[in-house]
Amino acid sequence: MNQSLVLRLSDPISWVVTGADGGRIGPVSTGSLADAAPIAAERPLIVIAPGSSVTLGRPELPVKSGARIAQVVPFAMEESLAGEVEQFHFGIGPTDAAGATLVAAVRRDEVTAIRRIASESASDFTTLGASAPSGSDPVSRDTASRRSDAATS
């Protein structure tokens, strides 16, 4: 099928079906989670969380790849977070030419709530992204979300 459902967590919830190329198939719909559930059950789910739920950083890390990066990221982000590092899930993005690595942090309880929402829609999300506040770089934000599997969970 090669289609995905992009579900934006807002009030009301909005969603759109996208093709393999990421292009929109059909209109953007709004409503309740129950309205989106039948569509979500048929295809992979991509969840877009509110930008206010995500803390972005570009720390310079002592390691650039491998398993150790997941160990050092929480401590590199510690000063930017409102809470203990153990309370957060980290998505690790690319390292730029200057040596800074894009990192997205989301509270674990919010990730748990998103998983609950996904399970209520009879699906499981494959990607967690964040809606970008105006003036931010949504491409970098999207890249971090795609690489979140490499991060601590």
JSON list of C-alpha atoms in Angstrom, two decimals:
[
{"chain": "A", "resi": 1, "resn": "MET", "atom": "CA", "xyz": [0.00, 0.00, 0.00]},
{"chain": "A", "resi": 2, "resn": "ASN", "atom": "CA", "xyz": [2.92, 2.39, 0.77]},
{"chain": "A", "resi": 3, "resn": "GLN", "atom": "CA", "xyz": [0.67, 4.91, 2.46]},
{"chain": "A", "resi": 4, "resn": "SER", "atom": "CA", "xyz": [1.00, 6.42, 5.92]},
{"chain": "A", "resi": 5, "resn": "LEU", "atom": "CA", "xyz": [-1.37, 8.33, 8.16]},
{"chain": "A", "resi": 6, "resn": "VAL", "atom": "CA", "xyz": [0.07, 11.53, 9.62]},
{"chain": "A", "resi": 7, "resn": "LEU", "atom": "CA", "xyz": [-1.81, 12.34, 12.83]},
{"chain": "A", "resi": 8, "resn": "ARG", "atom": "CA", "xyz": [-1.29, 15.79, 14.39]},
{"chain": "A", "resi": 9, "resn": "LEU", "atom": "CA", "xyz": [-2.08, 15.92, 18.09]},
{"chain": "A", "resi": 10, "resn": "SER", "atom": "CA", "xyz": [-4.03, 19.12, 18.50]},
{"chain": "A", "resi": 11, "resn": "ASP", "atom": "CA", "xyz": [-7.54, 20.13, 19.48]},
{"chain": "A", "resi": 12, "resn": "PRO", "atom": "CA", "xyz": [-9.21, 18.97, 17.33]},
{"chain": "A", "resi": 13, "resn": "ILE", "atom": "CA", "xyz": [-6.92, 16.22, 16.06]},
{"chain": "A", "resi": 14, "resn": "SER", "atom": "CA", "xyz": [-6.08, 16.49, 12.37]},
{"chain": "A", "resi": 15, "resn": "TRP", "atom": "CA", "xyz": [-4.80, 13.87, 9.95]},
{"chain": "A", "resi": 16, "resn": "VAL", "atom": "CA", "xyz": [-3.87, 13.26, 6.34]},
{"chain": "A", "resi": 17, "resn": "VAL", "atom": "CA", "xyz": [-2.95, 10.18, 4.32]},
{"chain": "A", "resi": 18, "resn": "THR", "atom": "CA", "xyz": [0.39, 10.43, 2.53]},
{"chain": "A", "resi": 19, "resn": "GLY", "atom": "CA", "xyz": [1.91, 8.34, -0.24]},
{"chain": "A", "resi": 20, "resn": "ALA", "atom": "CA", "xyz": [5.31, 6.67, -0.41]},
{"chain": "A", "resi": 21, "resn": "ASP", "atom": "CA", "xyz": [6.81, 9.95, -1.63]},
{"chain": "A", "resi": 22, "resn": "GLY", "atom": "CA", "xyz": [5.39, 11.84, 1.36]},
{"chain": "A", "resi": 23, "resn": "GLY", "atom": "CA", "xyz": [2.89, 13.68, -0.81]},
{"chain": "A", "resi": 24, "resn": "ARG", "atom": "CA", "xyz": [-0.62, 14.23, 0.43]},
{"chain": "A", "resi": 25, "resn": "ILE", "atom": "CA", "xyz": [-3.34, 11.87, -0.80]},
{"chain": "A", "resi": 26, "resn": "GLY", "atom": "CA", "xyz": [-6.69, 13.52, -0.27]},
{"chain": "A", "resi": 27, "resn": "PRO", "atom": "CA", "xyz": [-7.69, 16.36, 2.05]},
{"chain": "A", "resi": 28, "resn": "VAL", "atom": "CA", "xyz": [-6.59, 17.14, 5.59]},
{"chain": "A", "resi": 29, "resn": "SER", "atom": "CA", "xyz": [-9.32, 15.92, 7.97]},
{"chain": "A", "resi": 30, "resn": "THR", "atom": "CA", "xyz": [-10.13, 17.01, 11.51]},
{"chain": "A", "resi": 31, "resn": "GLY", "atom": "CA", "xyz": [-12.16, 15.42, 14.25]},
{"chain": "A", "resi": 32, "resn": "SER", "atom": "CA", "xyz": [-11.77, 13.02, 17.13]},
{"chain": "A", "resi": 33, "resn": "LEU", "atom": "CA", "xyz": [-9.39, 10.12, 17.54]},
{"chain": "A", "resi": 34, "resn": "ALA", "atom": "CA", "xyz": [-12.35, 7.80, 17.01]},
{"chain": "A", "resi": 35, "resn": "ASP", "atom": "CA", "xyz": [-12.86, 9.40, 13.58]},
{"chain": "A", "resi": 36, "resn": "ALA", "atom": "CA", "xyz": [-9.23, 8.72, 12.60]},
{"chain": "A", "resi": 37, "resn": "ALA", "atom": "CA", "xyz": [-9.05, 5.20, 14.07]},
{"chain": "A", "resi": 38, "resn": "PRO", "atom": "CA", "xyz": [-10.41, 3.27, 11.04]},
{"chain": "A", "resi": 39, "resn": "ILE", "atom": "CA", "xyz": [-7.92, 5.02, 8.75]},
{"chain": "A", "resi": 40, "resn": "ALA", "atom": "CA", "xyz": [-5.03, 4.46, 11.19]},
{"chain": "A", "resi": 41, "resn": "ALA", "atom": "CA", "xyz": [-5.79, 0.74, 11.43]},
{"chain": "A", "resi": 42, "resn": "GLU", "atom": "CA", "xyz": [-5.03, 0.33, 7.73]},
{"chain": "A", "resi": 43, "resn": "ARG", "atom": "CA", "xyz": [-1.60, 1.99, 7.47]},
{"chain": "A", "resi": 44, "resn": "PRO", "atom": "CA", "xyz": [1.53, 2.99, 9.42]},
{"chain": "A", "resi": 45, "resn": "LEU", "atom": "CA", "xyz": [0.99, 5.94, 11.76]},
{"chain": "A", "resi": 46, "resn": "ILE", "atom": "CA", "xyz": [3.22, 9.01, 12.00]},
{"chain": "A", "resi": 47, "resn": "VAL", "atom": "CA", "xyz": [2.42, 11.14, 15.06]},
{"chain": "A", "resi": 48, "resn": "ILE", "atom": "CA", "xyz": [3.17, 14.85, 15.15]},
{"chain": "A", "resi": 49, "resn": "ALA", "atom": "CA", "xyz": [3.35, 16.10, 18.74]},
{"chain": "A", "resi": 50, "resn": "PRO", "atom": "CA", "xyz": [2.99, 19.78, 19.68]},
{"chain": "A", "resi": 51, "resn": "GLY", "atom": "CA", "xyz": [6.30, 21.62, 19.35]},
{"chain": "A", "resi": 52, "resn": "SER", "atom": "CA", "xyz": [5.96, 22.72, 22.98]},
{"chain": "A", "resi": 53, "resn": "SER", "atom": "CA", "xyz": [6.40, 19.06, 24.00]},
{"chain": "A", "resi": 54, "resn": "VAL", "atom": "CA", "xyz": [9.87, 18.80, 22.44]},
{"chain": "A", "resi": 55, "resn": "THR", "atom": "CA", "xyz": [13.15, 20.32, 23.57]},
{"chain": "A", "resi": 56, "resn": "LEU", "atom": "CA", "xyz": [15.72, 20.68, 20.79]},
{"chain": "A", "resi": 57, "resn": "GLY", "atom": "CA", "xyz": [19.43, 21.06, 21.28]},
{"chain": "A", "resi": 58, "resn": "ARG", "atom": "CA", "xyz": [22.66, 20.92, 19.30]},
{"chain": "A", "resi": 59, "resn": "PRO", "atom": "CA", "xyz": [25.26, 19.76, 21.82]},
{"chain": "A", "resi": 60, "resn": "GLU", "atom": "CA", "xyz": [28.82, 18.95, 20.87]},
{"chain": "A", "resi": 61, "resn": "LEU", "atom": "CA", "xyz": [29.29, 15.33, 21.90]},
{"chain": "A", "resi": 62, "resn": "PRO", "atom": "CA", "xyz": [32.59, 13.59, 22.74]},
{"chain": "A", "resi": 63, "resn": "VAL", "atom": "CA", "xyz": [31.52, 10.66, 20.50]},
{"chain": "A", "resi": 64, "resn": "LYS", "atom": "CA", "xyz": [29.88, 11.01, 17.09]},
{"chain": "A", "resi": 65, "resn": "SER", "atom": "CA", "xyz": [28.28, 7.60, 16.50]},
{"chain": "A", "resi": 66, "resn": "GLY", "atom": "CA", "xyz": [27.78, 4.12, 17.86]},
{"chain": "A", "resi": 67, "resn": "ALA", "atom": "CA", "xyz": [26.17, 2.84, 21.02]},
{"chain": "A", "resi": 68, "resn": "ARG", "atom": "CA", "xyz": [27.98, 5.31, 23.28]},
{"chain": "A", "resi": 69, "resn": "ILE", "atom": "CA", "xyz": [26.23, 8.28, 21.73]},
{"chain": "A", "resi": 70, "resn": "ALA", "atom": "CA", "xyz": [22.94, 7.19, 23.34]},
{"chain": "A", "resi": 71, "resn": "GLN", "atom": "CA", "xyz": [24.74, 7.14, 26.71]},
{"chain": "A", "resi": 72, "resn": "VAL", "atom": "CA", "xyz": [26.21, 10.65, 26.49]},
{"chain": "A", "resi": 73, "resn": "VAL", "atom": "CA", "xyz": [23.26, 12.51, 24.92]},
{"chain": "A", "resi": 74, "resn": "PRO", "atom": "CA", "xyz": [21.13, 12.72, 28.10]},
{"chain": "A", "resi": 75, "resn": "PHE", "atom": "CA", "xyz": [23.97, 14.34, 30.04]},
{"chain": "A", "resi": 76, "resn": "ALA", "atom": "CA", "xyz": [24.82, 16.72, 27.19]},
{"chain": "A", "resi": 77, "resn": "MET", "atom": "CA", "xyz": [21.19, 17.91, 27.24]},
{"chain": "A", "resi": 78, "resn": "GLU", "atom": "CA", "xyz": [20.83, 17.98, 31.04]},
{"chain": "A", "resi": 79, "resn": "GLU", "atom": "CA", "xyz": [21.08, 21.78, 31.42]},
{"chain": "A", "resi": 80, "resn": "SER", "atom": "CA", "xyz": [18.36, 22.33, 28.78]},
{"chain": "A", "resi": 81, "resn": "LEU", "atom": "CA", "xyz": [15.76, 20.09, 30.39]},
{"chain": "A", "resi": 82, "resn": "ALA", "atom": "CA", "xyz": [13.15, 20.88, 33.01]},
{"chain": "A", "resi": 83, "resn": "GLY", "atom": "CA", "xyz": [13.51, 17.65, 34.95]},
{"chain": "A", "resi": 84, "resn": "GLU", "atom": "CA", "xyz": [15.80, 14.70, 35.44]},
{"chain": "A", "resi": 85, "resn": "VAL", "atom": "CA", "xyz": [17.33, 13.12, 32.30]},
{"chain": "A", "resi": 86, "resn": "GLU", "atom": "CA", "xyz": [15.74, 9.79, 33.25]},
{"chain": "A", "resi": 87, "resn": "GLN", "atom": "CA", "xyz": [12.34, 11.38, 32.59]},
{"chain": "A", "resi": 88, "resn": "PHE", "atom": "CA", "xyz": [13.09, 11.95, 28.88]},
{"chain": "A", "resi": 89, "resn": "HIS", "atom": "CA", "xyz": [13.28, 10.03, 25.61]},
{"chain": "A", "resi": 90, "resn": "PHE", "atom": "CA", "xyz": [15.99, 11.32, 23.24]},
{"chain": "A", "resi": 91, "resn": "GLY", "atom": "CA", "xyz": [16.00, 11.33, 19.44]},
{"chain": "A", "resi": 92, "resn": "ILE", "atom": "CA", "xyz": [19.45, 11.74, 17.92]},
{"chain": "A", "resi": 93, "resn": "GLY", "atom": "CA", "xyz": [19.83, 13.48, 14.58]},
{"chain": "A", "resi": 94, "resn": "PRO", "atom": "CA", "xyz": [22.78, 14.17, 12.32]},
{"chain": "A", "resi": 95, "resn": "THR", "atom": "CA", "xyz": [26.03, 15.84, 13.33]},
{"chain": "A", "resi": 96, "resn": "ASP", "atom": "CA", "xyz": [26.77, 19.04, 11.41]},
{"chain": "A", "resi": 97, "resn": "ALA", "atom": "CA", "xyz": [30.09, 20.24, 10.01]},
{"chain": "A", "resi": 98, "resn": "ALA", "atom": "CA", "xyz": [30.81, 22.19, 13.21]},
{"chain": "A", "resi": 99, "resn": "GLY", "atom": "CA", "xyz": [30.48, 19.00, 15.30]},
{"chain": "A", "resi": 100, "resn": "ALA", "atom": "CA", "xyz": [27.09, 19.74, 16.88]},
{"chain": "A", "resi": 101, "resn": "THR", "atom": "CA", "xyz": [24.52, 16.92, 16.93]},
{"chain": "A", "resi": 102, "resn": "LEU", "atom": "CA", "xyz": [20.79, 17.60, 16.63]},
{"chain": "A", "resi": 103, "resn": "VAL", "atom": "CA", "xyz": [18.95, 16.12, 19.62]},
{"chain": "A", "resi": 104, "resn": "ALA", "atom": "CA", "xyz": [15.23, 16.14, 20.41]},
{"chain": "A", "resi": 105, "resn": "ALA", "atom": "CA", "xyz": [14.03, 15.36, 23.96]},
{"chain": "A", "resi": 106, "resn": "VAL", "atom": "CA", "xyz": [10.45, 14.44, 24.91]},
{"chain": "A", "resi": 107, "resn": "ARG", "atom": "CA", "xyz": [9.20, 13.53, 28.37]},
{"chain": "A", "resi": 108, "resn": "ARG", "atom": "CA", "xyz": [8.72, 9.78, 28.69]},
{"chain": "A", "resi": 109, "resn": "ASP", "atom": "CA", "xyz": [5.20, 10.26, 30.08]},
{"chain": "A", "resi": 110, "resn": "GLU", "atom": "CA", "xyz": [4.27, 12.16, 26.91]},
{"chain": "A", "resi": 111, "resn": "VAL", "atom": "CA", "xyz": [5.69, 9.36, 24.73]},
{"chain": "A", "resi": 112, "resn": "THR", "atom": "CA", "xyz": [3.63, 6.90, 26.81]},
{"chain": "A", "resi": 113, "resn": "ALA", "atom": "CA", "xyz": [0.51, 9.02, 26.25]},
{"chain": "A", "resi": 114, "resn": "ILE", "atom": "CA", "xyz": [1.21, 9.12, 22.51]},
{"chain": "A", "resi": 115, "resn": "ARG", "atom": "CA", "xyz": [1.61, 5.34, 22.48]},
{"chain": "A", "resi": 116, "resn": "ARG", "atom": "CA", "xyz": [-1.75, 5.07, 24.26]},
{"chain": "A", "resi": 117, "resn": "ILE", "atom": "CA", "xyz": [-3.37, 7.32, 21.66]},
{"chain": "A", "resi": 118, "resn": "ALA", "atom": "CA", "xyz": [-1.83, 5.22, 18.89]},
{"chain": "A", "resi": 119, "resn": "SER", "atom": "CA", "xyz": [-3.09, 2.00, 20.47]},
{"chain": "A", "resi": 120, "resn": "GLU", "atom": "CA", "xyz": [-6.58, 3.50, 20.78]},
{"chain": "A", "resi": 121, "resn": "SER", "atom": "CA", "xyz": [-6.48, 4.09, 17.04]},
{"chain": "A", "resi": 122, "resn": "ALA", "atom": "CA", "xyz": [-5.64, 0.38, 16.52]},
{"chain": "A", "resi": 123, "resn": "SER", "atom": "CA", "xyz": [-2.18, 1.26, 15.26]},
{"chain": "A", "resi": 124, "resn": "ASP", "atom": "CA", "xyz": [1.35, 1.83, 16.50]},
{"chain": "A", "resi": 125, "resn": "PHE", "atom": "CA", "xyz": [3.29, 4.89, 15.48]},
{"chain": "A", "resi": 126, "resn": "THR", "atom": "CA", "xyz": [6.39, 4.42, 13.34]},
{"chain": "A", "resi": 127, "resn": "THR", "atom": "CA", "xyz": [7.66, 7.99, 13.68]},
{"chain": "A", "resi": 128, "resn": "LEU", "atom": "CA", "xyz": [7.28, 10.71, 16.27]},
{"chain": "A", "resi": 129, "resn": "GLY", "atom": "CA", "xyz": [7.84, 14.25, 15.03]},
{"chain": "A", "resi": 130, "resn": "ALA", "atom": "CA", "xyz": [7.02, 17.69, 16.35]},
{"chain": "A", "resi": 131, "resn": "SER", "atom": "CA", "xyz": [5.12, 20.56, 14.85]},
{"chain": "A", "resi": 132, "resn": "ALA", "atom": "CA", "xyz": [7.58, 23.37, 14.31]},
{"chain": "A", "resi": 133, "resn": "PRO", "atom": "CA", "xyz": [7.06, 26.76, 15.91]},
{"chain": "A", "resi": 134, "resn": "SER", "atom": "CA", "xyz": [7.35, 29.65, 13.42]},
{"chain": "A", "resi": 135, "resn": "GLY", "atom": "CA", "xyz": [10.92, 30.52, 12.57]},
{"chain": "A", "resi": 136, "resn": "SER", "atom": "CA", "xyz": [12.32, 27.06, 13.36]},
{"chain": "A", "resi": 137, "resn": "ASP", "atom": "CA", "xyz": [13.91, 24.51, 11.07]},
{"chain": "A", "resi": 138, "resn": "PRO", "atom": "CA", "xyz": [11.32, 21.75, 10.42]},
{"chain": "A", "resi": 139, "resn": "VAL", "atom": "CA", "xyz": [13.73, 19.77, 8.24]},
{"chain": "A", "resi": 140, "resn": "SER", "atom": "CA", "xyz": [16.17, 19.34, 11.11]},
{"chain": "A", "resi": 141, "resn": "ARG", "atom": "CA", "xyz": [13.30, 18.57, 13.45]},
{"chain": "A", "resi": 142, "resn": "ASP", "atom": "CA", "xyz": [12.04, 15.86, 11.06]},
{"chain": "A", "resi": 143, "resn": "THR", "atom": "CA", "xyz": [15.51, 14.33, 10.72]},
{"chain": "A", "resi": 144, "resn": "ALA", "atom": "CA", "xyz": [15.82, 13.99, 14.48]},
{"chain": "A", "resi": 145, "resn": "SER", "atom": "CA", "xyz": [12.47, 12.28, 14.70]},
{"chain": "A", "resi": 146, "resn": "ARG", "atom": "CA", "xyz": [13.41, 9.71, 12.06]},
{"chain": "A", "resi": 147, "resn": "ARG", "atom": "CA", "xyz": [16.56, 8.76, 13.91]},
{"chain": "A", "resi": 148, "resn": "SER", "atom": "CA", "xyz": [14.89, 8.38, 17.30]},
{"chain": "A", "resi": 149, "resn": "ASP", "atom": "CA", "xyz": [15.21, 4.59, 17.11]},
{"chain": "A", "resi": 150, "resn": "ALA", "atom": "CA", "xyz": [18.94, 5.01, 17.61]},
{"chain": "A", "resi": 151, "resn": "ALA", "atom": "CA", "xyz": [18.37, 6.91, 20.84]},
{"chain": "A", "resi": 152, "resn": "THR", "atom": "CA", "xyz": [17.60, 5.78, 24.32]},
{"chain": "A", "resi": 153, "resn": "SER", "atom": "CA", "xyz": [14.01, 4.76, 24.90]}
]
